[in-house]
Coordinates of C-alpha atoms in Angstrom, one line a residue:
M8 CA 70.1 95.6 101.5
V9 CA 73.4 95.5 103.3
S10 CA 74.6 92.2 104.5
I11 CA 75.6 91.2 107.7
S12 CA 78.4 89.6 107.0
S13 CA 79.8 93.1 105.2
L14 CA 80.3 94.2 108.7
F15 CA 82.4 91.9 110.2
L16 CA 85.9 91.2 110.1
R17 CA 87.5 88.4 108.0
T18 CA 90.9 86.8 107.7
A19 CA 93.4 88.7 105.3
R20 CA 96.7 86.5 104.7
N21 CA 98.4 83.8 107.0
F22 CA 102.0 84.0 107.7
S23 CA 104.2 82.0 109.9
K24 CA 107.0 83.6 111.7
D25 CA 107.3 80.8 114.9
G26 CA 105.6 77.6 113.4
S27 CA 102.2 78.8 113.9
K28 CA 100.0 80.4 111.5
V29 CA 98.6 83.9 112.4
S30 CA 95.8 85.8 110.7
T31 CA 95.7 89.7 110.0
L32 CA 92.1 91.0 110.7
V33 CA 90.9 93.7 108.1
P34 CA 87.5 95.0 107.3
R35 CA 85.5 92.8 105.3
T36 CA 83.7 94.9 101.9
H37 CA 82.1 91.7 100.5
G38 CA 81.8 88.2 100.3
I39 CA 79.3 85.8 102.9
G40 CA 80.4 85.6 106.1
G41 CA 78.9 84.9 109.5
F42 CA 79.4 84.7 113.2
D43 CA 81.4 81.5 113.3
E44 CA 84.0 83.6 111.1
F45 CA 83.8 86.6 113.2
K46 CA 84.3 84.7 116.3
H47 CA 87.3 82.7 114.8
S48 CA 88.9 85.7 114.0
L49 CA 88.6 87.7 117.4
L50 CA 89.9 84.8 119.0
L51 CA 93.1 84.6 116.5
A52 CA 93.2 88.4 117.1
R53 CA 93.2 88.0 121.2
T54 CA 96.2 85.1 120.5
F55 CA 98.5 87.1 118.7
A56 CA 98.4 89.8 120.9
S57 CA 98.5 88.4 124.1
S58 CA 101.8 88.5 126.0
S59 CA 101.7 84.7 126.8
R60 CA 101.8 83.9 123.1
R61 CA 104.5 86.2 122.0
N62 CA 106.7 85.2 124.8
E63 CA 106.7 81.4 123.1
I64 CA 109.4 82.9 120.8
N65 CA 112.7 82.1 122.7
K66 CA 116.1 82.0 121.2
V67 CA 118.2 81.3 123.6
F68 CA 120.4 78.6 123.6
P69 CA 121.7 76.1 126.7
S70 CA 125.2 76.7 125.3
A71 CA 127.7 77.9 122.9
A72 CA 128.2 74.4 121.6
E73 CA 124.6 74.0 120.5
A74 CA 124.4 77.5 119.1
I75 CA 127.5 76.8 117.1
G76 CA 126.4 73.2 116.1
D77 CA 125.1 73.6 112.5
M78 CA 128.5 75.5 111.5
K79 CA 130.5 74.4 108.2
S80 CA 133.8 74.2 107.0
G81 CA 134.2 77.4 104.5
S82 CA 131.6 79.6 106.1
T83 CA 132.0 83.6 106.3
L84 CA 132.2 84.6 109.4
L85 CA 131.6 88.1 111.1
S86 CA 133.1 88.9 114.5
G87 CA 132.8 92.0 115.8
G88 CA 134.9 93.7 118.4
F89 CA 137.9 96.1 118.4
G90 CA 140.8 95.2 119.8
L91 CA 139.8 92.9 122.7
C92 CA 136.6 95.3 123.6
G93 CA 133.3 93.6 122.4
V94 CA 135.2 90.6 121.0
P95 CA 132.7 87.3 121.4
D96 CA 135.0 85.1 123.4
T97 CA 132.6 82.5 124.4
L98 CA 131.5 82.0 121.0
I99 CA 135.4 82.0 119.5
N100 CA 136.4 79.6 122.3
E101 CA 134.0 77.1 121.3
L102 CA 134.7 77.3 117.6
E103 CA 138.5 76.8 118.6
K104 CA 137.5 73.3 120.4
N105 CA 135.8 72.3 117.0
P106 CA 139.4 72.0 114.6
H107 CA 137.1 70.5 112.3
I108 CA 135.2 73.5 111.3
K109 CA 138.2 75.3 109.5
D110 CA 138.6 77.0 105.7
L111 CA 136.8 80.2 107.3
T112 CA 137.1 83.8 105.6
C113 CA 136.5 85.9 109.0
V114 CA 135.6 89.8 108.8
S115 CA 136.6 91.8 111.8
N116 CA 138.2 94.6 112.2
N117 CA 141.4 93.4 113.5
A118 CA 142.0 89.3 114.5
G119 CA 142.6 90.5 118.4
V120 CA 146.2 89.6 119.8
D121 CA 148.2 86.4 120.1
G122 CA 146.0 84.1 122.3
G123 CA 143.1 86.1 122.4
G124 CA 140.2 86.6 120.1
L125 CA 140.2 85.6 116.9
G126 CA 144.2 85.1 117.4
K127 CA 143.1 81.8 118.3
L128 CA 141.3 80.4 115.5
L129 CA 144.9 81.9 114.0
A130 CA 147.0 79.4 115.8
T131 CA 144.6 76.6 115.1
G132 CA 144.9 76.5 111.1
Q133 CA 141.0 77.7 111.3
V134 CA 141.5 80.5 109.1
K135 CA 141.8 80.6 105.2
K136 CA 141.2 84.2 105.1
M137 CA 140.8 87.8 106.7
I138 CA 139.1 90.8 105.5
A139 CA 140.3 93.5 108.4
S140 CA 141.6 96.6 108.3
Y141 CA 144.7 96.2 111.2
V142 CA 147.0 93.6 111.5
G143 CA 148.2 95.7 114.7
E144 CA 150.7 93.9 117.0
N145 CA 149.3 90.5 116.2
K146 CA 152.4 88.6 115.2
T147 CA 150.8 85.4 114.3
F148 CA 148.6 87.2 112.4
E149 CA 151.7 89.2 110.4
R150 CA 153.8 85.7 110.1
K151 CA 151.1 83.8 108.4
Y152 CA 150.6 86.7 106.0
L153 CA 153.6 87.2 104.9
T154 CA 154.7 83.8 104.9
G155 CA 151.5 82.5 102.6
E156 CA 149.4 80.8 105.2
I157 CA 146.6 82.8 104.9
E158 CA 145.0 85.8 102.9
L159 CA 144.3 88.9 103.9
E160 CA 141.9 91.4 102.3
L161 CA 143.2 94.7 103.8
T162 CA 140.2 96.9 103.9
P163 CA 139.9 100.7 105.1
Q164 CA 138.5 100.7 108.3
G165 CA 135.3 102.8 107.6
T166 CA 134.4 100.9 104.3
L167 CA 135.0 97.7 106.3
A168 CA 132.1 98.9 108.5
E169 CA 129.8 100.3 105.6
R170 CA 130.6 97.0 103.5
C171 CA 129.1 95.2 106.6
R172 CA 126.1 97.3 107.1
A173 CA 125.4 97.4 103.4
G174 CA 125.4 93.8 103.1
G175 CA 122.6 93.6 106.0
A176 CA 120.6 96.3 104.2
G177 CA 120.5 94.8 100.8
I178 CA 122.8 97.2 99.4
A179 CA 125.3 95.3 96.6
A180 CA 127.7 97.9 96.6
F181 CA 128.4 102.1 97.0
F182 CA 130.7 104.7 96.1
T183 CA 132.8 105.9 98.9
P184 CA 135.2 108.9 99.2
T185 CA 138.0 107.0 100.8
A186 CA 141.3 105.4 99.3
P187 CA 141.2 107.1 95.7
G188 CA 144.8 106.8 94.4
T189 CA 145.5 104.2 96.8
W190 CA 146.7 100.5 96.7
V191 CA 143.0 99.9 97.7
Q192 CA 141.9 101.6 94.5
T193 CA 144.4 100.7 92.4
G194 CA 144.8 96.9 93.4
E195 CA 148.3 97.1 94.6
L196 CA 147.4 95.1 97.7
P197 CA 149.3 91.9 98.6
T198 CA 146.3 89.6 99.3
K199 CA 148.3 86.3 99.4
Y200 CA 152.1 85.7 99.4
N201 CA 154.3 82.6 98.7
A202 CA 156.3 80.8 101.1
D203 CA 159.3 82.5 99.9
G204 CA 157.8 85.8 100.8
T205 CA 157.2 87.0 96.6
V206 CA 153.8 87.9 96.2
A207 CA 151.4 85.1 95.5
Q208 CA 148.0 87.3 94.4
F209 CA 147.2 91.1 94.4
S210 CA 143.7 92.5 95.3
K211 CA 141.3 93.4 92.9
P212 CA 141.5 97.2 91.3
R213 CA 138.0 99.2 92.1
E214 CA 136.4 101.5 89.9
V215 CA 136.4 105.1 90.5
R216 CA 133.9 107.7 89.5
E217 CA 133.3 111.2 90.1
F218 CA 130.4 113.1 91.6
G219 CA 130.5 116.7 92.4
G220 CA 133.9 117.0 90.9
K221 CA 135.3 114.6 93.4
A222 CA 137.0 110.8 93.2
Y223 CA 134.6 108.1 94.5
V224 CA 135.9 104.5 95.0
M225 CA 133.3 101.8 93.9
E226 CA 133.5 98.9 97.2
E227 CA 131.1 95.8 97.4
A228 CA 129.2 94.4 100.1
I229 CA 130.1 91.7 102.5
K230 CA 127.4 88.9 103.2
G231 CA 128.2 87.0 106.1
D232 CA 126.9 83.4 106.5
Y233 CA 127.4 83.5 110.6
A234 CA 128.1 86.2 113.0
F235 CA 129.3 86.6 116.1
V236 CA 128.4 89.4 118.3
K237 CA 129.0 90.2 122.0
A238 CA 126.4 92.3 123.7
W239 CA 125.8 94.0 127.1
K240 CA 121.9 92.4 127.8
A241 CA 119.8 90.1 125.3
D242 CA 116.5 88.8 125.8
P243 CA 114.4 86.2 124.0
L244 CA 113.3 87.8 121.3
G245 CA 116.9 88.5 120.3
N246 CA 116.4 92.3 120.9
V247 CA 120.0 93.5 122.0
Q248 CA 122.1 96.5 124.0
F249 CA 125.4 97.0 123.7
R250 CA 127.5 99.3 126.4
Y251 CA 129.6 101.9 125.5
S252 CA 132.4 101.3 123.1
G253 CA 131.6 97.7 123.2
Q254 CA 129.3 98.6 120.2
N255 CA 131.9 99.2 117.8
F256 CA 131.2 96.5 114.6
N257 CA 128.6 94.4 116.6
G258 CA 126.0 96.5 115.5
A259 CA 126.6 96.2 112.0
M260 CA 127.3 92.8 111.7
A261 CA 124.7 91.5 113.6
R262 CA 122.2 92.6 111.0
N263 CA 124.0 90.9 108.6
A264 CA 124.6 87.5 108.5
T265 CA 122.1 84.5 107.8
V266 CA 122.4 83.5 111.6
T267 CA 123.7 85.8 114.0
I268 CA 124.6 84.6 117.3
V269 CA 124.9 86.7 120.1
E270 CA 126.6 86.2 123.2
A271 CA 125.4 88.6 126.3
E272 CA 126.6 89.2 129.5
E273 CA 122.8 89.8 131.1
I274 CA 119.7 87.6 129.5
V275 CA 117.2 89.7 130.4
P276 CA 113.6 88.9 130.3
V277 CA 110.9 89.8 127.7
G278 CA 110.8 93.6 128.6
G279 CA 114.0 94.1 130.0
I280 CA 115.5 96.0 127.8
D281 CA 113.6 99.6 127.5
P282 CA 112.6 99.5 123.6
A283 CA 114.5 103.4 123.5
S284 CA 117.8 101.3 124.8
I285 CA 117.7 98.2 122.0
H286 CA 120.3 98.8 119.7
V287 CA 119.4 95.9 117.4
P288 CA 115.9 94.4 117.1
G289 CA 115.4 90.8 117.6
I290 CA 114.4 90.1 113.9
Y291 CA 118.3 90.2 113.1
V292 CA 119.2 87.5 115.7
S293 CA 118.8 84.0 115.5
R294 CA 120.4 83.0 118.7
V295 CA 121.5 84.1 122.1
I296 CA 123.7 82.4 124.5
Q297 CA 125.5 83.4 127.8
S298 CA 128.5 85.0 127.6
T299 CA 131.4 83.2 130.0
A300 CA 134.3 84.5 129.1
E301 CA 136.1 86.9 131.1
K302 CA 136.2 90.5 129.4
G303 CA 140.1 91.6 128.5
I304 CA 141.7 94.7 128.3
E305 CA 144.2 95.4 125.7
K306 CA 146.4 98.7 126.8
R307 CA 146.0 100.0 130.3
V308 CA 146.9 103.5 130.2
N309 CA 145.9 106.2 133.1
A310 CA 145.7 109.9 133.3
K311 CA 148.3 112.0 132.9
G312 CA 148.8 115.6 133.6
P313 CA 151.2 117.7 131.0
E314 CA 154.2 117.0 133.1
E315 CA 153.4 113.2 132.9
A316 CA 152.3 113.2 129.6
V317 CA 155.9 114.9 128.7
S318 CA 157.5 111.6 130.3
A319 CA 155.4 109.5 127.8
L320 CA 157.6 111.2 125.0
G321 CA 160.3 109.4 125.5
S322 CA 163.7 110.2 127.1
G323 CA 166.7 113.0 126.2
E324 CA 166.2 114.7 122.4
T325 CA 164.0 112.3 121.5
A326 CA 161.3 113.4 124.2
N327 CA 162.3 117.6 123.8
K328 CA 161.7 116.7 120.1
R329 CA 158.4 115.6 120.4
E330 CA 157.1 117.8 123.2
R331 CA 157.7 120.6 120.9
I332 CA 155.9 118.8 118.0
V333 CA 153.0 117.6 120.9
R334 CA 152.9 121.8 122.3
R335 CA 152.7 123.0 119.0
A336 CA 150.0 120.6 117.9
A337 CA 147.8 121.6 121.0
K338 CA 147.6 125.2 119.7
E339 CA 145.5 123.5 116.5
F340 CA 142.3 123.2 119.0
K341 CA 139.7 126.2 118.5
D342 CA 136.9 126.2 120.9
G343 CA 133.9 124.2 119.7
M344 CA 135.7 122.0 117.0
Y345 CA 135.2 118.4 117.0
A346 CA 138.2 116.6 116.3
N347 CA 139.6 113.5 116.2
L348 CA 143.2 112.3 117.4
G349 CA 145.2 108.9 115.8
I350 CA 147.2 107.6 118.2
G351 CA 150.9 108.5 119.7
M352 CA 151.9 112.2 119.9
P353 CA 148.5 113.4 118.6
M354 CA 146.7 111.6 121.7
L355 CA 148.9 113.9 124.0
A356 CA 147.9 116.8 122.6
P357 CA 145.0 117.7 124.6
S358 CA 146.9 117.9 128.0
F359 CA 148.4 121.1 126.5
V360 CA 145.1 122.4 125.5
D361 CA 144.0 125.7 127.3
P362 CA 141.2 124.7 130.1
S363 CA 139.4 127.4 128.4
V364 CA 138.9 125.7 125.0
E365 CA 136.5 123.3 125.3
V366 CA 136.8 120.4 122.2
Q367 CA 134.7 117.6 122.0
L368 CA 137.0 114.2 120.9
Q369 CA 135.6 111.8 118.5
S370 CA 137.1 108.3 118.3
E371 CA 136.3 106.1 115.5
N372 CA 135.4 103.2 117.4
G373 CA 132.0 105.3 118.2
I374 CA 132.7 107.7 121.0
L375 CA 131.9 111.2 120.8
G376 CA 132.7 113.6 123.6
L377 CA 135.9 111.4 124.6
G378 CA 137.5 112.0 128.2
P379 CA 141.3 111.8 129.7
Y380 CA 142.3 108.6 130.7
P381 CA 141.3 107.1 133.8
Q382 CA 142.4 107.0 137.3
K383 CA 144.7 103.6 138.1
G384 CA 142.0 101.1 139.2
E385 CA 139.2 102.8 137.2
E386 CA 139.4 101.2 134.1
D387 CA 136.7 99.5 132.1
P388 CA 136.9 97.1 129.0
D389 CA 134.3 98.6 127.2
L390 CA 135.8 102.1 127.6
I391 CA 138.3 102.6 125.3
N392 CA 139.8 104.7 122.1
A393 CA 141.3 104.1 118.9
G394 CA 144.3 103.1 119.7
K395 CA 143.2 100.1 122.4
E396 CA 143.7 102.5 125.3
T397 CA 141.8 102.5 128.7
V398 CA 140.0 106.2 128.7
T399 CA 136.7 108.0 130.1
L400 CA 133.7 109.7 128.9
N401 CA 132.9 113.6 129.2
K402 CA 129.5 114.4 130.8
G403 CA 127.1 114.4 127.8
A404 CA 129.0 112.1 125.7
A405 CA 127.6 109.9 122.9
V406 CA 128.0 106.3 122.0
F407 CA 127.4 104.8 118.9
G408 CA 128.5 102.0 116.3
S409 CA 131.8 102.1 114.0
D410 CA 129.3 102.5 110.9
E411 CA 127.8 105.6 112.0
S412 CA 131.2 107.0 113.3
F413 CA 133.0 106.8 109.8
G414 CA 129.7 108.0 108.5
M415 CA 130.4 111.2 110.6
I416 CA 134.1 111.2 109.8
R417 CA 133.4 110.7 105.4
S418 CA 130.5 113.6 105.7
G419 CA 132.9 116.2 107.1
R420 CA 131.8 116.6 110.5
I421 CA 135.1 116.2 112.2
D422 CA 136.8 119.6 111.9
L423 CA 139.9 118.6 112.6
T424 CA 142.0 115.4 112.3
I425 CA 145.8 115.5 113.8
L426 CA 147.8 112.2 112.8
G427 CA 150.9 110.8 112.5
A428 CA 153.0 110.3 109.4
M429 CA 155.9 108.0 107.8
Q430 CA 156.2 111.0 105.0
V431 CA 154.4 113.4 103.2
N432 CA 155.0 115.0 99.8
M433 CA 155.0 118.7 98.7
F434 CA 151.1 118.7 97.9
G435 CA 149.8 117.0 100.8
D436 CA 150.0 113.0 99.8
L437 CA 150.1 111.2 102.7
A438 CA 151.5 107.9 103.7
S439 CA 151.2 106.6 107.4
W440 CA 150.4 102.9 107.4
A441 CA 152.7 100.4 105.9
L442 CA 156.4 100.1 105.4
P443 CA 158.6 97.4 102.9
G444 CA 157.9 93.9 104.5
K445 CA 156.0 95.3 107.2
I446 CA 152.0 95.1 107.2
K447 CA 150.1 96.5 110.2
G448 CA 147.4 98.0 108.3
M449 CA 145.8 101.4 107.7
G450 CA 143.2 101.2 110.1
G451 CA 140.8 104.2 110.1
A452 CA 143.3 106.9 108.7
M453 CA 142.1 106.8 105.2
D454 CA 138.8 107.4 106.1
L455 CA 139.9 110.2 108.4
V456 CA 141.5 111.9 105.3
S457 CA 138.9 111.5 102.8
N458 CA 137.3 114.8 102.9
P459 CA 140.0 117.4 103.3
E460 CA 137.6 120.2 101.7
K461 CA 136.2 120.1 105.0
T462 CA 138.3 118.0 107.6
K463 CA 141.7 120.0 108.2
V464 CA 144.3 117.0 108.2
V465 CA 147.0 118.0 110.4
V466 CA 150.1 116.0 110.4
T467 CA 152.8 115.6 113.5
M468 CA 155.9 113.8 113.0
E469 CA 159.8 114.4 113.7
H470 CA 161.3 116.3 110.3
T471 CA 163.8 113.1 109.6
D472 CA 163.8 109.3 110.3
R473 CA 166.1 107.8 112.3
K474 CA 169.2 107.6 109.9
G475 CA 168.3 111.4 109.2
N476 CA 166.5 111.0 106.1
P477 CA 163.9 113.7 104.9
K478 CA 160.1 113.1 105.5
I479 CA 158.7 115.9 103.9
L480 CA 159.0 114.8 99.9
K481 CA 158.5 115.7 96.2
Q482 CA 156.8 112.3 96.0
C483 CA 156.5 109.7 98.9
A484 CA 158.0 106.5 98.6
F485 CA 156.0 104.7 100.7
P486 CA 152.1 103.3 100.0
L487 CA 150.0 106.1 100.1
T488 CA 147.0 106.8 102.7
G489 CA 145.5 109.4 100.6
R490 CA 146.2 112.1 98.1
R491 CA 146.6 115.8 98.5
C492 CA 145.0 115.6 101.9
V493 CA 147.5 117.2 104.7
S494 CA 146.9 121.1 105.1
R495 CA 149.4 121.5 107.8
I496 CA 152.9 119.7 108.9
I497 CA 153.9 120.4 112.3
T498 CA 157.7 118.7 113.1
E499 CA 160.3 119.8 115.8
L500 CA 162.0 122.3 113.1
A501 CA 159.3 123.7 111.4
V502 CA 155.2 124.3 110.8
F503 CA 154.4 124.4 107.0
D504 CA 151.1 125.1 105.1
V505 CA 150.1 122.8 102.4
D506 CA 148.3 123.7 99.1
F507 CA 147.6 121.1 97.0
K508 CA 148.1 122.5 94.0
K509 CA 151.3 125.1 94.8
G510 CA 152.8 123.4 97.3
L511 CA 154.1 124.0 100.6
T512 CA 154.7 127.5 102.4
L513 CA 156.9 127.6 105.7
V514 CA 154.9 129.7 108.2
E515 CA 156.8 128.9 111.6
H516 CA 160.1 127.8 112.4
A517 CA 161.7 126.8 116.0
E518 CA 163.4 129.8 117.8
D519 CA 166.8 128.1 117.4
V520 CA 166.5 127.0 114.2
T521 CA 167.0 128.9 110.6
V522 CA 165.4 128.2 107.2
E523 CA 168.7 127.2 105.6
E524 CA 169.2 124.2 108.4
I525 CA 165.3 123.5 107.7
K526 CA 165.7 123.4 103.4
S527 CA 168.9 121.1 104.5
K528 CA 166.7 118.7 106.2
T529 CA 163.8 119.1 103.5
E530 CA 163.7 117.2 100.4
A531 CA 160.8 119.3 99.1
P532 CA 161.0 122.5 97.8
F533 CA 159.1 125.6 99.7
N534 CA 158.4 129.1 99.9
V535 CA 158.8 131.2 103.1
S536 CA 155.9 132.9 104.1
P537 CA 156.5 137.0 104.4
N538 CA 155.1 136.6 107.6
L539 CA 157.5 133.5 109.2
K540 CA 157.3 133.6 113.0
P541 CA 159.0 131.6 115.6
M542 CA 156.7 128.6 116.9
E543 CA 154.1 128.9 119.0
L544 CA 154.5 126.8 122.3

């Protein structure tokens, strides 16, 4: 005879999420039970499923001061943002008011600008160490690093995004194709200077392994104690939605830290964000506050036609040289391509592309389908490109986080990248991010050249430097961005194709330039193509 109790449900386990015990019900297959247990189980089931019960979870804090109230000196702080876009300024401003919280290790793509973003914490002396990809135009950041006041762990932008993502995903380390043979891998990056400008400490060398005949660098994950995150919308459960390129590093960092604090422009009721629009589920978020800081724009740039693009290249002979380079670079775009453009001359090349050629432009801060610069008055602080310039989106564009953006790049989904350079050698080694005594950071360049087998890397640069010294060399004198990665070099004098084993071949020359003149201004030896022709413009 079957026991009545075997037809009932039993309590399988209890767990505590918000301080109350919740029971999960499963079919009873053995033991003794009765109607009391059955009714109790059904009551618990109804309680767990009710919206009124669920809405008792409330992660909203009344102020930034209360949200950071338990923060301690020596913490590792992850801070979202790219330039001034998507920066959690309300939380940073509150931390600035608490100078006793110091000796921080801050992890962010960059440190904002002087007087903005993390730049404020650098000024107050609360930062002991920065882990970043870019120093940029932040003079306080550069000065404090070069005089030994702070430590700096420069990290390629895509590697930084992935280290943060991995730290939140329970992955201790990973291998990346970014940066083999560079200072990042060999351990030659100065991480700390003495006050007199001499190097006090260098970075640690990275392990390198070969997979499928290609070199990969091992990088360890970053784990944060606190994460400051800027969102467009958040609800009391901690669910988060970002807006356009404001997503950048915010998503990866939100998923990482022990305590994630989100400042949101809008705090909406539970259900106020469509489930399909939630970028970070509430399980990752500890606290939510109302964002009160005004959003900033670092570089307001407006729409340019071809004539205006030319005016942006400078004046006189310099402008003539650069126009020739940009017009020739525009010929590299082919219909249906996915392309990524570096700052400077590469960003102006689309102005000269034939309208019949459709190209999808990708920006490593999280945009695919990048549109032109906006008309004056239509700038959006949540729409910027990798150069921190205001942009627009084309119809059909997609936005995403920096970690996904660099996944596209490293995996070779980008057909073409056009970059500036300081030097290129005869076998395609590229130097583009550091000069003696000056450190700007590599940003995303090392990642962009990490898969030259699938992504064609084109360099646009003037043939010689300001002193007339060649920039196409036998060996690069400056720190490398990548080895054996440049496929084509475009200057105002010539176009070279690069074979990673055989070297350079001159394939085009400017109409008023002879091969002998090109040789006189090029240190590296090169072959001349039997099909040498005038430069396409």
